[in-house]
Coordinates of C-alpha atoms and ligand atoms in Angstrom, one line a residue:
Chain A
M1 CA 152.4 61.8 55.7
S2 CA 153.6 65.2 56.7
P3 CA 156.4 65.3 59.2
T4 CA 154.8 68.1 61.3
R5 CA 151.2 68.5 62.6
S6 CA 149.7 71.8 62.1
D7 CA 147.5 73.2 64.8
H8 CA 144.3 72.4 63.0
D9 CA 145.1 68.7 63.0
T10 CA 145.5 68.7 66.7
V11 CA 142.5 67.8 68.8
R12 CA 141.6 70.6 71.2
T13 CA 141.2 69.6 74.7
I14 CA 139.3 71.3 77.4
E15 CA 141.4 72.5 80.3
A16 CA 140.2 73.2 83.8
Q17 CA 142.1 73.8 87.0
E18 CA 140.7 72.8 90.3
L19 CA 138.0 75.2 91.6
P20 CA 139.5 78.1 93.5
T21 CA 139.9 77.4 97.2
R22 CA 139.3 81.0 98.2
F23 CA 136.3 83.2 97.7
A24 CA 136.4 86.6 96.0
R25 CA 137.3 89.7 97.9
G26 CA 134.5 92.1 97.6
W27 CA 131.1 93.3 98.6
H28 CA 128.4 90.6 98.2
C29 CA 124.6 91.3 98.4
L30 CA 122.8 88.8 100.5
G31 CA 119.4 90.0 99.5
L32 CA 116.7 92.5 100.6
S33 CA 117.4 93.8 104.0
E34 CA 113.8 93.7 105.0
R35 CA 114.0 89.9 104.8
F36 CA 116.5 89.9 107.6
G37 CA 114.9 92.7 109.6
D38 CA 112.2 90.8 111.5
G39 CA 114.2 90.5 114.7
R40 CA 114.8 86.9 114.2
P41 CA 118.2 85.2 113.4
H42 CA 118.6 84.2 109.8
K43 CA 120.9 81.4 108.6
V44 CA 123.0 82.0 105.5
R45 CA 125.6 79.7 104.1
A46 CA 128.2 81.8 102.2
F47 CA 131.9 81.7 101.5
G48 CA 132.0 78.1 102.6
R49 CA 130.9 79.0 106.1
D50 CA 127.7 79.3 108.2
L51 CA 126.6 82.8 109.0
V52 CA 123.9 84.3 111.1
V53 CA 122.2 87.6 110.1
F54 CA 120.1 89.5 112.6
R55 CA 118.7 92.9 113.3
G56 CA 119.4 94.1 116.8
G57 CA 117.1 96.2 118.8
D58 CA 119.1 99.3 117.7
G59 CA 118.0 98.6 114.1
N60 CA 121.4 97.5 112.9
L61 CA 121.8 94.5 110.7
N62 CA 124.7 92.3 111.9
V63 CA 126.4 89.3 110.2
L64 CA 128.4 86.9 112.4
D65 CA 129.8 83.4 112.1
A66 CA 127.0 81.2 113.0
H67 CA 128.8 78.9 115.4
C68 CA 129.2 80.1 118.9
R69 CA 132.7 80.1 120.1
H70 CA 131.7 78.6 123.5
M71 CA 130.6 75.1 122.6
G72 CA 129.7 75.5 119.0
G73 CA 126.0 76.1 119.3
N74 CA 124.3 77.6 116.1
L75 CA 123.4 81.2 116.7
A76 CA 121.0 81.0 113.8
E77 CA 118.9 78.8 116.0
G78 CA 119.1 81.3 118.8
T79 CA 117.1 84.4 119.8
V80 CA 117.7 88.1 119.4
K81 CA 117.9 89.7 122.9
G82 CA 118.3 93.4 122.8
N83 CA 121.1 94.3 120.4
E84 CA 122.6 90.8 120.8
I85 CA 122.2 87.3 119.5
A86 CA 121.7 84.8 122.3
C87 CA 123.0 81.2 121.6
P88 CA 120.4 78.5 122.0
F89 CA 122.9 76.3 123.8
H90 CA 124.0 78.2 126.9
D91 CA 122.6 81.8 126.2
W92 CA 125.9 83.6 125.6
R93 CA 125.1 87.0 124.2
W94 CA 127.1 88.1 121.1
G95 CA 127.1 91.7 119.8
G96 CA 127.2 92.7 116.1
D97 CA 130.9 93.6 116.7
G98 CA 131.7 90.0 117.3
R99 CA 132.3 90.4 121.0
C100 CA 130.6 88.4 123.7
K101 CA 128.8 91.0 125.8
Q102 CA 127.3 88.9 128.5
I103 CA 127.1 85.4 129.9
P104 CA 124.1 85.5 132.2
Y105 CA 125.2 82.6 134.4
S106 CA 128.8 83.8 134.7
R107 CA 130.4 86.7 136.7
R108 CA 132.5 87.7 133.7
V109 CA 133.1 87.1 130.0
P110 CA 136.4 85.3 129.4
L111 CA 139.2 86.7 127.4
R112 CA 139.3 85.8 123.8
A113 CA 135.5 85.9 123.6
R114 CA 135.4 87.2 120.2
T115 CA 133.8 85.7 117.0
A116 CA 134.1 86.7 113.4
A117 CA 131.9 89.7 112.6
W118 CA 131.4 90.5 108.9
T119 CA 131.4 94.1 107.8
A120 CA 127.8 94.7 106.7
L121 CA 126.2 97.5 104.8
D122 CA 122.5 98.2 104.6
Q123 CA 121.9 100.4 101.5
D124 CA 119.1 101.0 99.1
G125 CA 117.1 98.2 100.7
L126 CA 119.8 95.7 100.2
L127 CA 122.1 93.9 102.7
F128 CA 125.8 93.6 101.7
V129 CA 128.6 91.8 103.4
W130 CA 132.3 92.4 102.8
N131 CA 134.4 89.3 102.2
D132 CA 138.2 89.5 102.3
P133 CA 140.3 86.5 102.9
E134 CA 143.0 88.8 104.2
G135 CA 140.6 90.2 106.8
K136 CA 141.1 93.8 105.8
P137 CA 138.3 96.4 105.8
P138 CA 136.7 97.5 102.6
P139 CA 138.5 100.3 100.8
E140 CA 136.5 103.4 100.0
E141 CA 137.1 103.1 96.2
V142 CA 135.2 99.8 95.9
A143 CA 132.1 101.1 97.6
I144 CA 128.8 99.9 96.1
P145 CA 127.3 102.9 94.2
R146 CA 123.9 104.2 95.3
I147 CA 121.1 103.1 93.1
E148 CA 119.1 106.0 91.8
G149 CA 115.5 105.2 92.0
A150 CA 115.7 102.8 94.9
G151 CA 113.3 103.7 97.7
R152 CA 111.9 106.6 95.7
E153 CA 108.2 107.5 95.2
D154 CA 108.5 107.7 91.4
W155 CA 110.0 104.2 91.1
T156 CA 108.5 100.9 92.2
G157 CA 109.9 98.9 95.0
W158 CA 112.2 95.9 94.5
Y159 CA 110.9 92.8 92.8
W160 CA 113.4 90.4 94.1
N161 CA 114.1 86.7 93.7
E162 CA 116.8 84.2 94.3
L163 CA 117.9 80.8 92.9
V164 CA 120.5 78.3 94.1
V165 CA 122.8 77.2 91.3
D166 CA 125.1 74.1 91.5
A167 CA 128.0 75.5 89.6
N168 CA 131.0 77.8 90.4
C169 CA 130.0 81.4 90.2
R170 CA 132.5 82.2 87.4
E171 CA 129.8 80.9 85.0
V172 CA 127.5 83.8 85.7
V173 CA 130.3 86.3 85.5
D174 CA 131.2 85.0 82.0
N175 CA 127.8 86.3 80.8
V176 CA 129.3 89.8 80.8
V177 CA 131.1 89.2 77.6
D178 CA 129.0 86.4 76.0
M179 CA 127.0 88.2 73.4
A180 CA 126.0 85.2 71.3
H181 CA 124.3 83.3 74.2
F182 CA 121.9 86.1 74.5
F183 CA 120.4 85.1 71.1
Y184 CA 120.7 81.3 71.5
V185 CA 119.9 80.9 75.2
H186 CA 117.7 84.0 76.0
Y187 CA 116.0 84.6 72.7
S188 CA 117.1 88.2 72.6
F189 CA 118.7 90.0 69.6
P190 CA 121.8 92.0 70.4
T191 CA 122.8 94.5 67.7
Y192 CA 125.5 96.5 69.5
F193 CA 127.9 95.1 72.1
K194 CA 130.9 96.5 73.9
N195 CA 132.8 95.8 77.1
V196 CA 135.0 98.1 79.2
F197 CA 137.0 96.8 82.1
E198 CA 138.7 99.2 84.4
G199 CA 139.7 99.0 88.0
H200 CA 137.1 96.9 89.9
V201 CA 134.3 97.6 87.4
A202 CA 133.4 95.5 84.3
T203 CA 130.8 97.0 82.1
Q204 CA 128.7 95.6 79.2
Y205 CA 127.0 97.9 76.8
M206 CA 124.4 96.1 74.8
N207 CA 121.6 97.3 72.6
G208 CA 119.0 94.9 71.1
V209 CA 116.0 94.7 69.0
G210 CA 112.8 92.7 69.7
R211 CA 112.4 89.2 68.2
E212 CA 109.3 88.6 66.2
D213 CA 109.8 84.8 66.2
V214 CA 109.5 84.6 70.0
Q215 CA 106.8 85.6 72.4
P216 CA 107.1 89.4 72.7
P217 CA 107.8 90.5 76.3
S218 CA 104.5 92.3 76.7
T219 CA 100.9 91.2 77.1
S220 CA 98.6 91.4 74.1
G221 CA 97.2 94.8 73.6
S222 CA 100.2 96.6 75.0
P223 CA 102.5 98.5 72.6
K224 CA 105.0 96.7 70.5
M225 CA 108.6 96.4 71.9
L226 CA 111.1 97.9 69.5
G227 CA 114.3 97.3 71.3
N228 CA 116.3 97.8 74.5
T229 CA 119.4 99.7 75.7
S230 CA 121.4 98.2 78.5
V231 CA 124.4 99.4 80.4
A232 CA 125.4 96.9 83.0
S233 CA 128.4 97.1 85.3
Y234 CA 129.8 94.7 87.8
Y235 CA 131.0 96.7 90.8
G236 CA 133.4 94.2 92.2
P237 CA 133.2 90.4 91.7
S238 CA 129.5 89.9 92.3
F239 CA 127.1 92.9 92.1
M240 CA 125.9 94.0 88.8
V241 CA 123.8 97.1 88.2
D242 CA 122.0 97.2 84.8
D243 CA 120.4 100.4 83.6
L244 CA 118.0 98.9 81.3
T245 CA 115.5 100.8 79.1
Y246 CA 112.9 99.0 77.0
H247 CA 111.8 101.1 73.9
Y248 CA 108.1 100.7 73.0
E249 CA 106.2 102.4 70.3
G250 CA 105.6 105.8 71.8
M251 CA 107.2 105.3 75.1
D252 CA 110.3 104.1 77.0
V253 CA 110.3 102.0 80.2
E254 CA 113.2 102.7 82.4
S255 CA 114.4 100.2 84.9
V256 CA 117.4 99.2 87.1
L257 CA 118.1 95.5 87.1
I258 CA 120.3 94.0 89.7
N259 CA 122.1 90.7 89.0
C260 CA 124.2 89.5 91.9
H261 CA 125.3 86.4 93.6
Y262 CA 127.2 85.2 96.6
P263 CA 129.2 81.9 96.7
V264 CA 127.8 79.2 99.0
D265 CA 130.7 76.9 98.4
A266 CA 133.2 76.5 95.6
D267 CA 130.6 74.7 93.5
R268 CA 127.4 76.4 94.5
F269 CA 126.2 79.9 94.5
V270 CA 123.0 81.9 95.2
L271 CA 122.0 83.9 92.2
Q272 CA 119.8 86.9 92.9
Y273 CA 118.1 89.4 90.8
G274 CA 115.9 92.4 91.4
V275 CA 114.2 95.1 89.4
I276 CA 112.7 98.5 89.9
V277 CA 110.8 100.4 87.3
R278 CA 110.4 104.2 86.9
R279 CA 106.8 105.3 87.1
G280 CA 105.9 107.8 84.5
E281 CA 103.7 108.7 81.6
G282 CA 101.9 105.7 80.4
L283 CA 103.2 103.8 83.5
E284 CA 101.4 105.3 86.5
G285 CA 100.5 103.5 89.7
E286 CA 99.9 99.8 89.4
A287 CA 100.9 99.7 85.7
A288 CA 104.6 100.3 86.8
D289 CA 104.3 97.5 89.4
E290 CA 102.8 95.2 86.9
T291 CA 105.6 95.9 84.5
A292 CA 108.2 95.3 87.2
A293 CA 106.6 92.1 88.2
Q294 CA 106.4 91.0 84.6
M295 CA 110.1 91.9 84.0
A296 CA 111.1 89.9 87.1
G297 CA 109.2 87.0 85.5
Y298 CA 111.2 87.3 82.3
I299 CA 114.5 87.7 84.2
A300 CA 113.6 84.5 86.1
K301 CA 113.0 82.7 82.8
G302 CA 116.3 84.1 81.5
F303 CA 118.3 82.7 84.5
E304 CA 116.5 79.4 84.3
Q305 CA 117.8 79.2 80.7
D306 CA 121.3 80.0 81.9
I307 CA 121.1 77.4 84.7
E308 CA 120.1 74.7 82.4
I309 CA 123.3 75.3 80.4
W310 CA 125.5 75.8 83.5
Q311 CA 124.4 72.6 85.1
S312 CA 125.5 70.4 82.2
K313 CA 128.4 72.4 80.8
A314 CA 132.1 71.8 81.5
R315 CA 134.2 74.3 83.4
I316 CA 136.6 75.5 80.8
D317 CA 139.7 77.6 81.4
N318 CA 140.6 77.6 77.7
P319 CA 137.6 78.5 75.7
L320 CA 138.1 78.4 72.0
L321 CA 136.9 81.7 70.6
C322 CA 136.0 83.1 67.2
E323 CA 136.4 86.8 66.4
E324 CA 132.7 87.4 67.0
D325 CA 133.0 86.3 70.6
G326 CA 133.6 88.8 73.4
P327 CA 136.8 89.2 75.5
V328 CA 136.4 86.1 77.7
Y329 CA 140.2 86.0 78.6
Q330 CA 140.4 89.7 79.4
L331 CA 137.3 89.4 81.6
R332 CA 138.8 86.5 83.5
R333 CA 142.1 88.5 83.9
W334 CA 139.9 91.3 85.4
Y335 CA 138.1 88.8 87.6
E336 CA 141.3 87.4 88.9
Q337 CA 142.0 90.5 90.9
F338 CA 139.4 89.4 93.4
Y339 CA 141.1 86.1 94.0
V340 CA 144.6 87.3 94.8
D341 CA 145.8 89.3 97.8
A342 CA 145.3 93.0 97.4
D343 CA 149.0 93.6 97.0
E344 CA 149.3 91.0 94.3
V345 CA 146.8 92.7 91.9
T346 CA 148.8 93.4 88.7
P347 CA 148.3 96.4 86.4
E348 CA 147.0 94.1 83.6
M349 CA 144.1 93.0 85.9
V350 CA 142.9 96.6 86.5
D351 CA 144.1 98.7 83.5
R352 CA 141.4 99.9 81.2
F353 CA 140.5 97.5 78.4
E354 CA 137.8 98.1 75.8
F355 CA 136.4 95.6 73.3
E356 CA 133.8 96.5 70.8
L357 CA 132.4 93.5 69.0
D358 CA 131.7 93.5 65.2
T359 CA 128.0 92.6 65.1
T360 CA 127.7 92.6 61.3
R361 CA 127.9 89.0 60.7
P362 CA 125.9 87.9 63.9
V363 CA 123.1 90.3 63.0
E364 CA 123.1 89.0 59.4
A365 CA 122.9 85.4 60.6
W366 CA 120.3 86.0 63.2
R367 CA 118.1 88.0 60.9
A368 CA 118.1 85.0 58.5
E369 CA 117.3 82.7 61.4
V370 CA 114.4 84.9 62.6
E371 CA 113.0 85.0 59.1
S372 CA 113.2 81.3 58.7
N373 CA 111.5 80.7 62.1
L374 CA 108.8 83.0 61.0
A375 CA 108.3 81.3 57.7
Q376 CA 108.2 78.0 59.4
R377 CA 105.7 79.2 61.9
A378 CA 103.5 80.6 59.1
A379 CA 103.7 77.3 57.2
E380 CA 102.7 75.3 60.3
S381 CA 99.7 77.5 61.0
G382 CA 98.8 77.2 57.3
T383 CA 98.7 81.0 56.7
V384 CA 101.0 81.0 53.8
Chain B
M1 CA 146.3 81.9 86.4
V2 CA 145.8 84.5 83.7
R3 CA 145.8 83.1 80.2
T4 CA 146.4 84.7 76.8
D5 CA 143.6 85.2 74.3
E6 CA 144.7 83.0 71.4
R7 CA 143.1 85.3 68.9
L8 CA 146.0 87.6 69.5
I9 CA 148.4 84.8 68.5
D10 CA 146.5 83.4 65.6
G11 CA 145.1 86.6 64.3
A12 CA 146.0 90.2 64.2
P13 CA 148.3 91.3 67.1
M14 CA 147.9 94.3 69.4
Q15 CA 149.7 97.4 67.9
P16 CA 150.5 100.8 69.4
V17 CA 148.3 103.7 68.4
R18 CA 148.8 107.3 69.5
C19 CA 145.9 109.5 70.3
L20 CA 146.0 112.6 68.1
R21 CA 144.5 114.7 70.9
C22 CA 146.4 113.8 74.0
S23 CA 149.3 111.9 72.6
A24 CA 148.8 108.9 74.9
T25 CA 149.7 105.6 73.4
V26 CA 147.5 102.6 73.7
Q27 CA 147.6 99.1 72.3
A28 CA 145.0 98.5 69.6
R29 CA 143.7 95.7 67.6
K30 CA 141.2 95.4 64.8
A31 CA 139.9 91.9 63.8
S32 CA 137.7 93.8 61.2
W33 CA 136.7 97.3 60.4
Q34 CA 133.9 97.2 63.0
Q35 CA 135.8 95.4 65.8
T36 CA 138.3 97.2 68.0
S37 CA 140.2 96.2 71.1
L38 CA 142.0 98.8 73.1
Q39 CA 144.4 98.1 76.0
W40 CA 145.2 101.2 78.0
N41 CA 147.8 101.6 80.7
A42 CA 147.8 103.9 83.6
E43 CA 149.8 106.5 81.8
A44 CA 147.4 106.6 78.9
A45 CA 144.4 106.8 81.2
G46 CA 146.1 109.7 83.0
A47 CA 146.7 111.5 79.8
C48 CA 143.2 111.1 78.3
E49 CA 141.4 114.4 78.1
E50 CA 137.9 113.0 77.7
R51 CA 137.9 110.7 80.7
P52 CA 135.6 111.8 83.5
A53 CA 137.4 112.9 86.7
E54 CA 134.9 111.2 88.8
R55 CA 136.3 107.7 89.7
G56 CA 134.0 104.8 88.9
E57 CA 131.9 106.9 86.6
R58 CA 131.1 104.9 83.4
F59 CA 133.1 106.0 80.4
E60 CA 132.2 104.1 77.2
A61 CA 134.9 105.6 74.8
C62 CA 137.2 108.5 74.1
G63 CA 136.0 110.0 70.9
A64 CA 139.4 111.4 70.0
L65 CA 141.0 108.0 70.5
R66 CA 138.3 106.3 68.4
D67 CA 139.0 108.8 65.6
S68 CA 142.8 108.2 66.0
V69 CA 142.3 104.5 65.7
R70 CA 140.1 104.9 62.6
A71 CA 142.7 107.2 61.1
A72 CA 145.5 104.6 61.8
A73 CA 143.5 101.8 60.2
V74 CA 142.6 103.8 57.1
E75 CA 146.2 105.0 56.7
G76 CA 147.5 101.4 57.2
S77 CA 149.6 101.8 60.3
L78 CA 147.1 99.7 62.1
E79 CA 146.6 96.4 60.3
V80 CA 143.0 95.4 59.5
P81 CA 142.6 91.8 58.2
E82 CA 140.7 91.2 55.0
A83 CA 137.2 90.2 55.4
Ligands
LIG401 S1 127.6 77.0 122.7 FE1 126.9 79.0 122.5 S2 126.4 79.5 124.6 FE2 127.3 77.5 124.7
LIG402 FE1 122.8 84.3 80.3

């Protein structure tokens, strides 16, 4: 027996700390603004709290804590009156700034009649709220960038969807660096993969080719998909913009894909995605809308595949990585900046970090796997 | 809590590489000829001549730094593990 145990004789254990008790500082998208704009109050559970979203008569979208500071009535069950939300319990009127403007049965509004108002932003057809456990306003530098194409004639409108996931939202963020799962879980075939983290932005550069052994993402009769180019960035902890181009024989289809989420509680989040497609040659009128709708369908399938994994996987703080995995630890170091006070953000969390993955071996292995799947399929259908 | 990537302990370490264009020093690591990790600091980011001035604009790589890293790997000052 050897006197010392080397590392590869030691059983590796999975480590996981308690789920974080705070929610990430940053802009979070709650969904399409039109969904909230019907003049009715909308109930949203986010950041472990109940919120009410409503559009006042002035057209502004407002986000307040749902529970009325008078006797706790739920404003999401109330009514929009003018620019205010009226509580269903005793009709106190709350403005978008969080102040009680009027109590119809009282001569005056008491002191301290102020509730939590969330900073909201209605941009490119999307509603965002700013979450900061320290209660500070959003700094200019972390503004959500404008989405070129949103609301434009030469692009389609949003094809938007949402799903509730029973997991901590770190799982979806990990996808940024996880190249291999795109092959095994999503049936895509990455050939180039690079990450860059800097400041509050985390980017994934990924190029891929089509897989002949799975259903091609186009209806029969349409041109063959050759590959795709994707540049996807998280701007802050939860809002990812993906400039995604599909290359077909003889044409490119340009799209912008949004992948975003907001936490409901520590162990639940709402995952949302939306897509717009550029209209152009070979993709005029309804064809572009059909493509966008079809893409939304594929994205839905993709997220369902992720969710299936997430809902049975273990939370793991110490993933065991091979050299062909992406920079999971460095991504989480970047992600940590949103969970500490602003003055506790360290340089290592925000300094630029680049990681280019060596895809030589994965591509070899995946080619072989695709070949063998094709051979098996051919054998089964008796065409060999 | 921020943990360390064990690949840096068990495999090649990060090593300094100087950009032949701007002279900034970054920490670099190659797990193979095709893999590269680059850890910048604020000083290097400030010195880089290829970085866009516009904050938040995507910047995939500095070409001069890429060439410098390749040169360091070829000349042997940046270790590249055997395949
Ligand atoms: S509880 Fe809201 S008005 Fe009384
Ligand atoms: Fe995924």
